[in-house]
CSV table of C-alpha atoms and ligand atoms in Angstrom, one decimal:
chain,number,residue,atom,x,y,z
A,1,MET,CA,57.1,-106.0,-57.5
A,2,LEU,CA,54.2,-108.0,-56.1
A,3,VAL,CA,54.6,-109.4,-52.7
A,4,LEU,CA,52.3,-111.8,-50.8
A,5,GLY,CA,52.3,-111.1,-47.1
A,6,ILE,CA,51.1,-113.9,-44.5
A,7,GLU,CA,50.3,-113.0,-40.9
A,8,SER,CA,49.3,-115.6,-38.3
A,9,SER,CA,51.0,-114.6,-35.1
A,10,CYS,CA,47.9,-114.6,-32.8
A,11,ASP,CA,44.2,-115.0,-33.6
A,12,GLU,CA,43.9,-113.5,-37.0
A,13,THR,CA,44.7,-115.3,-40.1
A,14,CYS,CA,45.8,-112.8,-42.9
A,15,CYS,CA,46.9,-112.7,-46.5
A,16,ALA,CA,47.6,-109.5,-48.5
A,17,VAL,CA,49.0,-108.6,-51.9
A,18,VAL,CA,51.2,-105.4,-52.0
A,19,ARG,CA,52.7,-103.8,-55.1
A,20,ASP,CA,56.0,-101.8,-54.8
A,21,ALA,CA,56.0,-101.9,-50.9
A,22,ARG,CA,53.1,-99.3,-50.3
A,23,ASP,CA,50.3,-100.1,-52.7
A,24,VAL,CA,47.9,-102.6,-51.0
A,25,LEU,CA,46.0,-104.6,-53.7
A,26,SER,CA,44.2,-106.7,-51.2
A,27,ASN,CA,44.1,-107.3,-47.4
A,28,VAL,CA,42.1,-110.3,-46.2
A,29,ILE,CA,41.7,-110.9,-42.5
A,30,SER,CA,39.8,-113.9,-41.0
A,31,SER,CA,39.3,-113.3,-37.3
A,32,GLN,CA,39.0,-116.1,-34.7
A,33,HIS,CA,37.3,-113.8,-32.1
A,34,ASP,CA,34.2,-115.9,-32.0
A,35,LEU,CA,36.2,-119.0,-31.2
A,36,HIS,CA,37.9,-117.4,-28.2
A,37,ALA,CA,35.1,-115.1,-26.7
A,38,GLU,CA,33.8,-117.9,-24.4
A,39,TYR,CA,37.2,-118.3,-22.8
A,40,GLY,CA,37.7,-114.5,-22.3
A,41,GLY,CA,41.0,-114.7,-24.1
A,42,VAL,CA,43.1,-116.4,-26.8
A,43,VAL,CA,43.5,-120.2,-26.4
A,44,PRO,CA,46.7,-120.9,-28.2
A,45,GLU,CA,45.8,-124.5,-29.2
A,46,ILE,CA,42.5,-123.4,-30.7
A,47,ALA,CA,44.3,-120.6,-32.4
A,48,SER,CA,46.8,-122.7,-34.3
A,49,ARG,CA,44.2,-125.2,-35.5
A,50,ALA,CA,42.0,-122.3,-36.7
A,51,HIS,CA,44.9,-121.0,-38.7
A,52,VAL,CA,45.5,-124.4,-40.4
A,53,GLU,CA,41.8,-124.3,-41.5
A,54,ALA,CA,41.8,-120.7,-42.6
A,55,LEU,CA,45.2,-120.2,-44.3
A,56,LEU,CA,44.2,-121.6,-47.9
A,57,PRO,CA,40.8,-120.0,-48.1
A,58,VAL,CA,42.2,-116.6,-46.9
A,59,LEU,CA,45.1,-117.0,-49.5
A,60,ARG,CA,42.8,-117.8,-52.3
A,61,GLU,CA,40.6,-114.8,-51.4
A,62,SER,CA,43.5,-112.3,-51.2
A,63,LEU,CA,44.6,-113.4,-54.7
A,64,LYS,CA,41.1,-113.0,-56.1
A,65,ALA,CA,40.6,-109.5,-54.5
A,66,ALA,CA,44.0,-108.4,-55.9
A,67,GLY,CA,43.1,-109.8,-59.3
A,68,VAL,CA,46.3,-111.7,-59.4
A,69,GLU,CA,47.3,-115.4,-59.9
A,70,LEU,CA,49.7,-117.2,-57.6
A,71,SER,CA,52.2,-117.3,-60.4
A,72,ASN,CA,52.4,-113.4,-60.5
A,73,ILE,CA,53.6,-113.3,-56.9
A,74,GLU,CA,57.4,-112.6,-56.8
A,75,ALA,CA,58.1,-113.0,-53.1
A,76,ILE,CA,56.4,-114.3,-49.8
A,77,ALA,CA,56.8,-112.5,-46.7
A,78,VAL,CA,55.7,-113.9,-43.4
A,79,GLY,CA,55.5,-112.6,-39.9
A,80,ASN,CA,57.7,-115.0,-38.2
A,81,ARG,CA,58.2,-113.3,-34.8
A,82,PRO,CA,56.9,-112.4,-32.1
A,83,GLY,CA,53.6,-114.3,-31.4
A,84,LEU,CA,52.2,-117.6,-30.1
A,85,ILE,CA,54.6,-120.2,-31.4
A,86,GLY,CA,52.0,-122.6,-32.6
A,87,SER,CA,50.2,-119.8,-34.6
A,88,LEU,CA,53.4,-118.6,-36.1
A,89,LEU,CA,54.4,-122.0,-37.2
A,90,VAL,CA,51.4,-122.3,-39.4
A,91,GLY,CA,52.1,-119.1,-41.2
A,92,VAL,CA,55.7,-119.9,-41.5
A,93,ALA,CA,55.2,-123.4,-42.8
A,94,GLY,CA,52.8,-122.2,-45.4
A,95,ALA,CA,55.1,-119.4,-46.5
A,96,LYS,CA,58.0,-121.9,-47.0
A,97,ALA,CA,55.8,-124.2,-48.9
A,98,LEU,CA,54.7,-121.3,-51.3
A,99,SER,CA,58.2,-120.0,-51.7
A,100,LEU,CA,59.6,-123.4,-52.5
A,101,ALA,CA,56.8,-124.2,-54.9
A,102,LEU,CA,56.9,-121.0,-56.8
A,103,GLY,CA,60.7,-120.6,-56.6
A,104,VAL,CA,60.5,-117.1,-55.2
A,105,PRO,CA,62.2,-115.5,-52.2
A,106,LEU,CA,61.0,-116.1,-48.6
A,107,ILE,CA,61.2,-113.0,-46.2
A,108,GLY,CA,60.7,-113.3,-42.5
A,109,VAL,CA,59.3,-110.1,-41.0
A,110,ASP,CA,59.2,-108.9,-37.5
A,111,HIS,CA,55.5,-108.2,-36.6
A,112,ILE,CA,56.4,-105.1,-34.3
A,113,GLN,CA,58.6,-103.6,-37.1
A,114,ALA,CA,55.6,-104.2,-39.4
A,115,HIS,CA,53.2,-102.5,-37.0
A,116,LEU,CA,55.4,-99.4,-37.4
A,117,TYR,CA,55.4,-99.7,-41.1
A,118,ALA,CA,51.6,-99.8,-41.3
A,119,PRO,CA,51.1,-96.0,-41.2
A,120,LEU,CA,53.1,-95.8,-44.6
A,121,LEU,CA,50.8,-98.3,-46.5
A,122,GLY,CA,48.9,-96.3,-49.2
A,123,ASP,CA,51.1,-93.2,-48.4
A,124,ASP,CA,53.7,-91.9,-50.9
A,125,ALA,CA,55.8,-89.7,-48.6
A,126,PRO,CA,59.4,-90.5,-49.4
A,127,ASP,CA,61.6,-91.9,-46.5
A,128,GLU,CA,63.5,-88.6,-46.2
A,129,GLU,CA,60.2,-87.0,-45.0
A,130,VAL,CA,59.4,-89.8,-42.5
A,131,TYR,CA,62.8,-90.6,-40.8
A,132,PRO,CA,64.1,-90.1,-38.3
A,133,ALA,CA,61.0,-90.9,-36.5
A,134,LEU,CA,59.7,-91.6,-33.1
A,135,GLY,CA,57.8,-94.9,-32.9
A,136,LEU,CA,54.9,-96.1,-30.9
A,137,VAL,CA,53.6,-99.6,-30.8
A,138,VAL,CA,50.4,-100.0,-28.8
A,139,SER,CA,49.0,-103.5,-29.3
A,140,GLY,CA,47.6,-106.5,-27.3
A,141,GLY,CA,51.0,-107.8,-26.7
A,142,HIS,CA,53.3,-104.8,-26.8
A,143,SER,CA,53.6,-101.2,-25.7
A,144,SER,CA,56.8,-99.6,-26.6
A,145,ILE,CA,58.5,-96.6,-27.8
A,146,TYR,CA,61.4,-96.7,-30.5
A,147,ARG,CA,63.7,-94.4,-32.2
A,148,CYS,CA,63.5,-95.3,-36.0
A,149,ASP,CA,66.1,-94.4,-38.3
A,150,SER,CA,64.5,-96.2,-41.2
A,151,ALA,CA,61.7,-99.0,-41.6
A,152,LEU,CA,64.4,-101.5,-40.8
A,153,GLU,CA,66.5,-99.8,-38.3
A,154,MET,CA,65.0,-99.0,-34.8
A,155,VAL,CA,66.1,-99.0,-31.2
A,156,ARG,CA,63.7,-99.6,-28.5
A,157,ILE,CA,63.9,-96.7,-25.9
A,158,GLY,CA,60.8,-97.6,-23.7
A,159,SER,CA,58.6,-100.6,-23.1
A,160,THR,CA,56.1,-101.9,-20.5
A,161,ILE,CA,57.3,-103.4,-17.2
A,162,ASP,CA,54.2,-105.4,-16.9
A,163,ASP,CA,51.0,-105.5,-19.0
A,164,ALA,CA,50.6,-104.2,-22.7
A,165,ILE,CA,48.0,-101.6,-23.1
A,166,GLY,CA,45.8,-103.6,-25.2
A,167,GLU,CA,45.8,-106.4,-22.6
A,168,ALA,CA,44.7,-103.7,-20.0
A,169,TYR,CA,41.9,-102.7,-22.2
A,170,ASP,CA,40.8,-106.3,-22.8
A,171,LYS,CA,41.0,-107.0,-18.9
A,172,VAL,CA,39.0,-103.9,-18.1
A,173,GLY,CA,36.5,-105.0,-20.8
A,174,VAL,CA,36.0,-108.3,-19.0
A,175,LEU,CA,35.8,-106.6,-15.6
A,176,VAL,CA,32.9,-104.3,-16.8
A,177,GLY,CA,31.2,-107.3,-18.6
A,178,LEU,CA,32.2,-106.7,-22.2
A,179,GLU,CA,33.0,-109.7,-24.6
A,180,HIS,CA,36.6,-110.4,-25.5
A,181,PRO,CA,38.4,-108.5,-27.1
A,182,GLY,CA,37.1,-105.6,-25.0
A,183,GLY,CA,39.3,-102.9,-26.4
A,184,PRO,CA,37.0,-101.5,-29.3
A,185,LYS,CA,34.0,-101.9,-26.9
A,186,VAL,CA,35.6,-100.0,-24.1
A,187,ASP,CA,36.4,-97.4,-26.7
A,188,LYS,CA,32.8,-97.1,-27.8
A,189,LEU,CA,31.3,-97.2,-24.3
A,190,ALA,CA,33.8,-94.5,-23.1
A,191,ARG,CA,32.3,-92.0,-25.5
A,192,GLU,CA,29.2,-91.9,-23.4
A,193,GLY,CA,30.9,-91.6,-20.1
A,194,ASP,CA,32.5,-88.9,-18.0
A,195,ASP,CA,36.4,-89.4,-18.0
A,196,ARG,CA,36.7,-87.5,-14.6
A,197,ALA,CA,34.0,-89.6,-12.7
A,198,PHE,CA,36.9,-91.8,-11.3
A,199,ASP,CA,40.3,-90.6,-10.3
A,200,LEU,CA,42.4,-93.5,-11.7
A,201,PRO,CA,46.2,-93.4,-11.6
A,202,ILE,CA,48.2,-92.2,-14.7
A,203,SER,CA,51.4,-94.3,-14.4
A,204,ARG,CA,54.5,-92.0,-14.4
A,205,LEU,CA,57.3,-94.4,-13.0
A,206,GLY,CA,60.7,-92.5,-12.6
A,207,LYS,CA,61.0,-88.9,-13.5
A,208,GLU,CA,62.6,-89.5,-16.8
A,209,SER,CA,61.3,-93.0,-17.5
A,210,ILE,CA,59.7,-93.6,-20.8
A,211,ASP,CA,58.6,-97.1,-19.8
A,212,PHE,CA,55.0,-98.1,-19.3
A,213,SER,CA,53.1,-99.9,-16.5
A,214,PHE,CA,49.4,-100.7,-16.7
A,215,SER,CA,48.8,-103.3,-14.0
A,216,GLY,CA,48.3,-100.6,-11.3
A,217,LEU,CA,45.6,-99.0,-13.4
A,218,LYS,CA,44.0,-102.4,-14.0
A,219,THR,CA,43.8,-103.2,-10.4
A,220,ALA,CA,42.3,-99.7,-9.6
A,221,VAL,CA,39.5,-100.5,-12.0
A,222,LEU,CA,39.2,-104.0,-10.4
A,223,TYR,CA,38.7,-102.2,-6.9
A,224,ARG,CA,36.1,-99.8,-8.3
A,225,VAL,CA,34.1,-102.8,-9.6
A,226,LYS,CA,34.6,-105.5,-6.9
A,227,GLY,CA,35.6,-103.4,-3.8
A,228,VAL,CA,38.9,-103.0,-2.0
A,229,PRO,CA,40.1,-106.3,-0.4
A,230,GLY,CA,40.0,-106.1,3.4
A,231,LYS,CA,37.6,-103.1,3.4
A,232,ASN,CA,34.0,-104.0,4.2
A,233,GLU,CA,32.3,-101.9,1.6
A,234,THR,CA,30.5,-103.1,-1.3
A,235,PRO,CA,30.8,-100.9,-4.4
A,236,PRO,CA,27.7,-99.5,-6.1
A,237,GLU,CA,26.0,-101.6,-8.6
A,238,LEU,CA,27.7,-101.6,-12.1
A,239,ASP,CA,24.9,-100.0,-14.1
A,240,ASP,CA,25.2,-98.5,-17.5
A,241,LYS,CA,26.4,-95.2,-16.4
A,242,ARG,CA,29.0,-96.5,-14.0
A,243,ARG,CA,30.2,-98.9,-16.7
A,244,ALA,CA,30.6,-96.1,-19.1
A,245,ASP,CA,32.2,-93.6,-16.6
A,246,LEU,CA,34.7,-96.4,-15.7
A,247,CYS,CA,35.7,-97.1,-19.2
A,248,ALA,CA,36.1,-93.3,-20.0
A,249,SER,CA,38.2,-92.7,-16.8
A,250,PHE,CA,40.2,-95.8,-17.6
A,251,GLN,CA,41.0,-94.4,-21.0
A,252,ARG,CA,41.9,-91.0,-19.6
A,253,ALA,CA,44.5,-92.5,-17.4
A,254,ALA,CA,45.8,-95.2,-19.9
A,255,ILE,CA,46.1,-92.7,-22.9
A,256,GLY,CA,47.4,-89.9,-20.5
A,257,ALA,CA,50.3,-92.2,-19.7
A,258,VAL,CA,51.0,-92.9,-23.4
A,259,LEU,CA,51.0,-89.1,-24.2
A,260,LEU,CA,53.2,-88.4,-21.0
A,261,LYS,CA,55.9,-90.9,-22.1
A,262,LEU,CA,55.8,-89.6,-25.7
A,263,GLU,CA,56.4,-86.1,-24.3
A,264,ARG,CA,59.5,-87.4,-22.4
A,265,ALA,CA,60.7,-89.4,-25.3
A,266,LEU,CA,60.6,-86.3,-27.5
A,267,GLU,CA,62.5,-84.3,-24.9
A,268,GLN,CA,65.2,-87.0,-24.7
A,269,MET,CA,65.9,-87.3,-28.4
A,270,SER,CA,69.0,-85.7,-29.5
A,271,GLU,CA,67.7,-85.1,-33.1
A,272,ARG,CA,64.1,-83.8,-33.6
A,273,PRO,CA,62.0,-86.7,-35.4
A,274,LYS,CA,60.3,-85.8,-38.5
A,275,SER,CA,57.3,-87.8,-37.5
A,276,LEU,CA,55.7,-90.0,-35.0
A,277,LEU,CA,54.9,-93.5,-36.4
A,278,VAL,CA,52.1,-95.3,-34.6
A,279,GLY,CA,50.9,-98.9,-34.9
A,280,GLY,CA,49.2,-101.8,-33.2
A,281,GLY,CA,45.5,-102.6,-32.5
A,282,VAL,CA,45.1,-99.8,-29.9
A,283,SER,CA,46.1,-97.2,-32.5
A,284,ALA,CA,42.5,-97.9,-33.8
A,285,ASN,CA,41.2,-96.1,-30.5
A,286,SER,CA,39.3,-92.9,-31.1
A,287,ARG,CA,40.5,-91.1,-28.1
A,288,LEU,CA,44.2,-91.9,-28.8
A,289,ARG,CA,43.9,-90.8,-32.4
A,290,ALA,CA,42.5,-87.5,-31.4
A,291,ASP,CA,45.0,-87.0,-28.6
A,292,LEU,CA,47.9,-87.9,-30.8
A,293,LYS,CA,46.7,-85.4,-33.4
A,294,ASP,CA,46.9,-82.7,-30.7
A,295,PHE,CA,50.2,-83.9,-29.6
A,296,GLY,CA,51.5,-83.6,-33.1
A,297,GLU,CA,50.1,-80.1,-33.6
A,298,ARG,CA,51.6,-78.9,-30.2
A,299,HIS,CA,55.0,-80.3,-30.9
A,300,GLY,CA,55.4,-79.7,-34.6
A,301,VAL,CA,55.7,-83.5,-35.4
A,302,ALA,CA,53.9,-85.1,-38.3
A,303,VAL,CA,51.8,-87.8,-36.7
A,304,ARG,CA,51.3,-90.9,-38.9
A,305,VAL,CA,48.8,-93.4,-37.7
A,306,PRO,CA,47.6,-96.3,-39.8
A,307,ALA,CA,44.4,-96.2,-41.8
A,308,MET,CA,41.9,-98.2,-39.7
A,309,GLN,CA,42.1,-101.4,-41.7
A,310,TYR,CA,45.9,-101.6,-41.0
A,311,CYS,CA,45.9,-100.9,-37.3
A,312,LEU,CA,45.0,-104.4,-36.2
A,313,ASP,CA,47.0,-107.4,-37.3
A,314,ASN,CA,47.1,-107.6,-41.1
A,315,GLY,CA,49.1,-109.2,-43.9
A,316,ALA,CA,49.5,-105.9,-45.8
A,317,MET,CA,52.0,-104.6,-43.2
A,318,ILE,CA,54.0,-107.8,-43.5
A,319,ALA,CA,54.0,-107.7,-47.3
A,320,GLY,CA,54.9,-104.0,-47.3
A,321,LEU,CA,57.9,-104.4,-44.8
A,322,GLY,CA,58.8,-107.7,-46.6
A,323,SER,CA,59.2,-105.7,-49.9
A,324,VAL,CA,61.4,-103.3,-48.2
A,325,ARG,CA,63.5,-106.0,-46.8
A,326,LEU,CA,63.7,-107.7,-50.3
A,327,GLY,CA,64.8,-104.3,-51.8
A,328,ALA,CA,67.7,-104.3,-49.1
A,329,GLY,CA,68.6,-107.8,-49.9
A,330,LEU,CA,67.5,-109.3,-46.6
A,331,VAL,CA,66.1,-112.6,-47.8
A,332,ASP,CA,65.7,-115.7,-45.8
A,333,ASP,CA,65.7,-119.4,-46.7
A,334,LEU,CA,63.9,-122.5,-45.7
A,335,THR,CA,65.8,-122.5,-42.2
A,336,LEU,CA,63.6,-119.5,-41.2
A,337,GLU,CA,62.2,-120.2,-37.8
A,338,ALA,CA,59.2,-119.1,-35.8
A,339,VAL,CA,60.3,-117.2,-32.8
A,340,PRO,CA,58.1,-116.1,-29.9
A,341,THR,CA,59.9,-112.9,-29.0
A,342,THR,CA,60.5,-109.7,-31.1
A,343,GLY,CA,63.9,-108.9,-32.4
A,344,ALA,CA,63.0,-105.1,-32.5
B,401,LIG,O1,48.0,-105.4,-33.0
B,401,LIG,P1,46.8,-106.2,-32.5
B,401,LIG,O2,45.8,-106.7,-33.6
B,401,LIG,O3,47.5,-107.7,-31.9
B,401,LIG,C1,48.7,-107.7,-31.3
B,401,LIG,O4,49.7,-107.7,-32.0
B,401,LIG,O5,48.6,-107.8,-30.1
B,401,LIG,O6,46.2,-105.7,-31.2
B,401,LIG,C2,45.0,-106.2,-30.7
B,401,LIG,C3,44.7,-105.4,-29.4
B,401,LIG,C4,43.6,-106.0,-28.5
B,401,LIG,O7,44.1,-105.9,-27.2
B,401,LIG,C5,42.4,-105.1,-28.8
B,401,LIG,O8,41.5,-105.0,-27.8
B,401,LIG,C6,43.0,-103.7,-29.0
B,401,LIG,O9,44.1,-104.0,-29.8
B,401,LIG,N1,42.1,-102.9,-29.6
B,401,LIG,C7,41.7,-101.6,-29.2
B,401,LIG,C8,40.8,-101.0,-30.1
B,401,LIG,N2,40.8,-101.9,-31.2
B,401,LIG,C9,41.6,-102.9,-31.0
B,401,LIG,N3,41.9,-101.1,-28.0
B,401,LIG,C10,41.5,-99.9,-27.8
B,401,LIG,N4,40.6,-99.3,-28.6
B,401,LIG,C11,40.3,-99.8,-29.8
B,401,LIG,N5,39.5,-99.1,-30.6
B,402,LIG,ZN1,49.9,-107.0,-33.7
């Protein structure tokens, strides 16, 4: 079964062709980062217009790279939620047009569920080895923990009460003078820094809470860069060493909070999960990947992180989960809507 996946929820236009739910034949991503860099964040109007321009070239390239014709495609999957409404609408409209023209099923996919499916792409582990699983989504818009009974059945057991972790990375990036999106650059710079140079707060919340909060940490970095309001002290100049130390210390606190909440979630699960599924752009982070590996070894849980090309937004995760939905008979029609919030 060949499924085409379309993803356009934020600032990446993506098309991918996936065979039999796990085998990725092509995964083409056109990023708009350059268009948004000068604004220090994604501008929704610019994003939707750029999706309109990119969708057809990206579609053609994904078919060519997969070595298939449009007429070989047996279903169209599209990320229809959550995301920027104008951006989502472009992908959804394109998917509907293709489904109608080709006479093949249309399948709406939740982007968050798809991030938790991304670790299974290119993997042949049977579902019985994967589920029940603990799920961690760490992206630019979400930071949540799930109990997953299958690729389609999950219950959210923790989420952020303010910023998403990727958002905090990006804001810290701006504060230390890195170009948007700052996440990958903070990751890189942190490798040269001392993660104990600054004592930044690891958010714990209530004793048993598995929710996240990253706004206090972000403010703590702000104070180290600009000084504490009301105090007449000018912080030292932000030279390369201080910048790297701040990035490293920020990472220690941000990832420390993620690990703490995973420990608590594991303690609170009635049934021991067979694996920890991780997804979202921040799952590309080198320190998080290393710390999760340790976590898995300490707790005897198989940690499944996506291959690097499936961490950030991509069409393969949409096509993959779309195939699973199709297999379960969960097909949509032309009334499919773009929805700004997740259903997961
Ligand atoms: O999943 P994603 O592509 O988009 C959303 O669904 O939000 O995630 C994008 C986020 C951005 O905030 C970006 O800075 C962050 O993932 N990110 C990283 C790294 N690579 C991407 N954050 C930390 N370390 C990285 N290596
Ligand atoms: Zn995403």
